[in-house]
Amino acid sequence: MDVSDLKKNAKLKIDGNPWIVVDFQFVKPGKGQGLYKCKIKNMLTGSVVDRTWRSGEKLEAADVESRTHSFLFGSGDSYTFMDADTYEQVAIPADTVGDDSAFLMDELPVDILFYEGRAVGITLPSHVVMEVTECPDGVAGNTATGATKDATVSTGLTVQVPLFIKQGERIKIDTRTRAYVERVNN
Amino acid sequence: MPWPDRARLWDAVSSGARSHLRGTGLLEVSTPARVLAPAIEPWIEPLAAAPQWLRTSPELALKRLLARGVGSCFELAKVWRAGEIGDWHREEFHLLEWYRVADTAAGAAANFERLREDVEALVAAAATAREELGLSGPAAPARWETWTFDAAWHETTGQTRPADALDALREAARGVSGAPDAPLLARDAPADDRVAVLAAWSELFSWWSDGALDPWLERKAEAGIGIHIVDFPAPLAALAEIEGEGRDARARRFESFIGRVELANGYLELRDPRAQRERFARVAAMRAWSGLGPLPLDEGFLSELGQLPPVAGIALGFERLLAWCTGVRRLSDLALEPDPPRGSARG
């Protein structure tokens, strides 16, 4: 692709890695060569760097696509998902899933990123609703604003919740911060 | 900015500009937007309007009018430049372009100075017009400074401006913030040394502008100072006269800035058809080397250039004037139509 096709969210292959353009600015002094000043994010590691290209430069587009899958099961060293449209299954190494495995419950929809046909990462929904499986009762009389306690949810993840939350209740959790958001009524 | 304010601003600032230019003896003209041959420039791409082109500036057409004796004139011209999309660029915009004709070369040189006063007057008029509409925006610069290109280079880099030679330009690039580690023209340079120097200067100028000049211009603007930069390196002359030779060669070209906003680009106009033909050929060679498509040569313009009277001319980015005077940070904030999706306007 030509550098003039750059835009936000363009996906580029640089040094073998897929990068996404997160910010983009075109500058060009009178009669000078145009500069495309970009912030690009490595789609595998998340690291963000500044990169400037000149008018006339050629870039390689990254073969990247994201498809929604639902979680089926984990087997210790990998996690298996099913494409919501084609029912095709894909197993992703535990290393690739990383800490996100703490949110993987049956049928959870996740976006799987494929780079050159290979699954290289998952993106969780920003919020999930999970059942509290273990949680001590609130301490009577302790009503201090902001007081919290540990609660363990169905996948084994522990989060801080307000004192009024009880075992068996369902709570909404922010997957990016792992913070309790609210109680969800059935 | 609300749509009615955008429309009123356009009307008021364009009226103010017309009134200044007409009031100082210029005639308003209108030349064709669709042309057989656009000006051949290193990094300005025309949009095709097959079998013709949309003009990237009215310069060639206006100079032909001047050659036919029309006299000092101006045009508020709609122009198109493919791929120029950014906060301060749009593919479709207006150039306010005007020419002050003289009887003698000395008269044209005086008019070249006069163009700077015109820019200052138009900026002041725009600020006044905006204020009268009750819109907010920055005050016009309290004063303007004129710097030579060489002095501005030294002030912003601490270095002497490089000579017009490939080695010197490559060396200079290493001292300019933001320029790539790989030297200019990392691949094989064009065989013709003058083409290589043109390509290298076109690139180095951009790195210098972005990394060193712009921050300095910003500080000047914060202190209420607008800047004219005069006497460019000869390879960056474009369609301007070159004076002197060798190390002393300088292009009689200037640019006017308020902060990072490059408002206008003026020339003491080149009148020698042979020199102009050589420059077009050099730019065409550089374009070919850069992988840019060939453009037809405007033989009609070259055939009339010999009759061009002594003249100084300038083009001002009209939307940039509007944006500056209201303090918006993007031209699209003042456009009378939202931007088309990127890539949809390719020629």
PDB file of C-alpha atoms in Angstrom, chain A residues 2-8 23-37 51-58, chain B residues 41-44 83-87 89 180 183 199 202-203 205-207 209-210 238 253 255 262 265 267 290 320 342 346:
ATOM      1  CA  ASP A   2       1.056   3.589  -0.578  1.00  0.00           C
ATOM      2  CA  VAL A   3       1.740   5.781   2.419  1.00  0.00           C
ATOM      3  CA  SER A   4      -1.049   8.104   1.222  1.00  0.00           C
ATOM      4  CA  ASP A   5      -3.519   5.320   2.073  1.00  0.00           C
ATOM      5  CA  LEU A   6      -2.608   5.578   5.765  1.00  0.00           C
ATOM      6  CA  LYS A   7      -5.471   6.323   8.092  1.00  0.00           C
ATOM      7  CA  LYS A   8      -6.516   5.597  11.634  1.00  0.00           C
ATOM      8  CA  ASP A  23      -3.176   8.278  15.636  1.00  0.00           C
ATOM      9  CA  PHE A  24      -2.292   9.930  12.390  1.00  0.00           C
ATOM     10  CA  GLN A  25      -1.292  13.404  11.307  1.00  0.00           C
ATOM     11  CA  PHE A  26      -0.320  14.710   7.873  1.00  0.00           C
ATOM     12  CA  VAL A  27       2.081  17.658   7.729  1.00  0.00           C
ATOM     13  CA  LYS A  28       3.628  19.260   4.689  1.00  0.00           C
ATOM     14  CA  PRO A  29       5.488  22.526   4.529  1.00  0.00           C
ATOM     15  CA  GLY A  30       5.190  24.573   1.333  1.00  0.00           C
ATOM     16  CA  LYS A  31       6.714  22.653  -1.581  1.00  0.00           C
ATOM     17  CA  GLY A  32       8.242  20.145   0.833  1.00  0.00           C
ATOM     18  CA  GLN A  33       7.726  16.416   1.055  1.00  0.00           C
ATOM     19  CA  GLY A  34       4.671  15.344   3.018  1.00  0.00           C
ATOM     20  CA  LEU A  35       5.192  13.619   6.367  1.00  0.00           C
ATOM     21  CA  TYR A  36       2.748  11.129   7.835  1.00  0.00           C
ATOM     22  CA  LYS A  37       3.267  11.283  11.597  1.00  0.00           C
ATOM     23  CA  ARG A  51       6.673   6.541  13.472  1.00  0.00           C
ATOM     24  CA  THR A  52       6.874   9.030  10.604  1.00  0.00           C
ATOM     25  CA  TRP A  53       6.720   8.117   6.934  1.00  0.00           C
ATOM     26  CA  ARG A  54       7.442  10.319   3.930  1.00  0.00           C
ATOM     27  CA  SER A  55       5.246  10.870   0.876  1.00  0.00           C
ATOM     28  CA  GLY A  56       6.053   8.282  -1.752  1.00  0.00           C
ATOM     29  CA  GLU A  57       7.015   5.506   0.673  1.00  0.00           C
ATOM     30  CA  LYS A  58       5.475   2.074   0.299  1.00  0.00           C
TER      31      LYS A  58
ATOM     32  CA  GLU B  41       5.840  20.462  -8.596  1.00  0.00           C
ATOM     33  CA  PRO B  42       7.869  17.972  -6.570  1.00  0.00           C
ATOM     34  CA  TRP B  43       5.247  16.940  -4.048  1.00  0.00           C
ATOM     35  CA  ILE B  44       1.965  18.419  -5.248  1.00  0.00           C
ATOM     36  CA  GLY B  83      -3.954  13.121  -0.902  1.00  0.00           C
ATOM     37  CA  GLU B  84      -3.490  16.266   1.174  1.00  0.00           C
ATOM     38  CA  ILE B  85      -5.706  15.362   4.092  1.00  0.00           C
ATOM     39  CA  GLY B  86      -4.927  16.442   7.625  1.00  0.00           C
ATOM     40  CA  ASP B  87      -5.743  19.002  10.292  1.00  0.00           C
ATOM     41  CA  HIS B  89      -4.728  20.227   4.724  1.00  0.00           C
ATOM     42  CA  PRO B 180      15.257   9.426  10.289  1.00  0.00           C
ATOM     43  CA  PRO B 183      20.210   9.397   5.722  1.00  0.00           C
ATOM     44  CA  ALA B 199      14.981  15.702  -3.772  1.00  0.00           C
ATOM     45  CA  SER B 202      12.549  18.857  -0.435  1.00  0.00           C
ATOM     46  CA  GLU B 203      12.841  16.185   2.222  1.00  0.00           C
ATOM     47  CA  PHE B 205      13.033  21.084   4.469  1.00  0.00           C
ATOM     48  CA  SER B 206      10.114  18.993   5.762  1.00  0.00           C
ATOM     49  CA  TRP B 207      12.093  17.432   8.611  1.00  0.00           C
ATOM     50  CA  SER B 209      10.046  22.467   9.439  1.00  0.00           C
ATOM     51  CA  ASP B 210       8.474  19.794  11.563  1.00  0.00           C
ATOM     52  CA  ALA B 238      10.069  26.545  -7.484  1.00  0.00           C
ATOM     53  CA  ARG B 253      10.870  33.376  -2.329  1.00  0.00           C
ATOM     54  CA  GLU B 255       6.803  32.254   3.346  1.00  0.00           C
ATOM     55  CA  GLU B 262       2.001  28.480   7.075  1.00  0.00           C
ATOM     56  CA  ASN B 265       4.181  31.632  -0.203  1.00  0.00           C
ATOM     57  CA  TYR B 267       7.854  34.870  -5.268  1.00  0.00           C
ATOM     58  CA  SER B 290      10.224   9.262  -6.516  1.00  0.00           C
ATOM     59  CA  ARG B 320      -5.901  28.638   6.904  1.00  0.00           C
ATOM     60  CA  ARG B 342     -10.723   9.400   3.618  1.00  0.00           C
ATOM     61  CA  ARG B 346      -8.934   9.770  -5.131  1.00  0.00           C
TER      62      ARG B 346
END
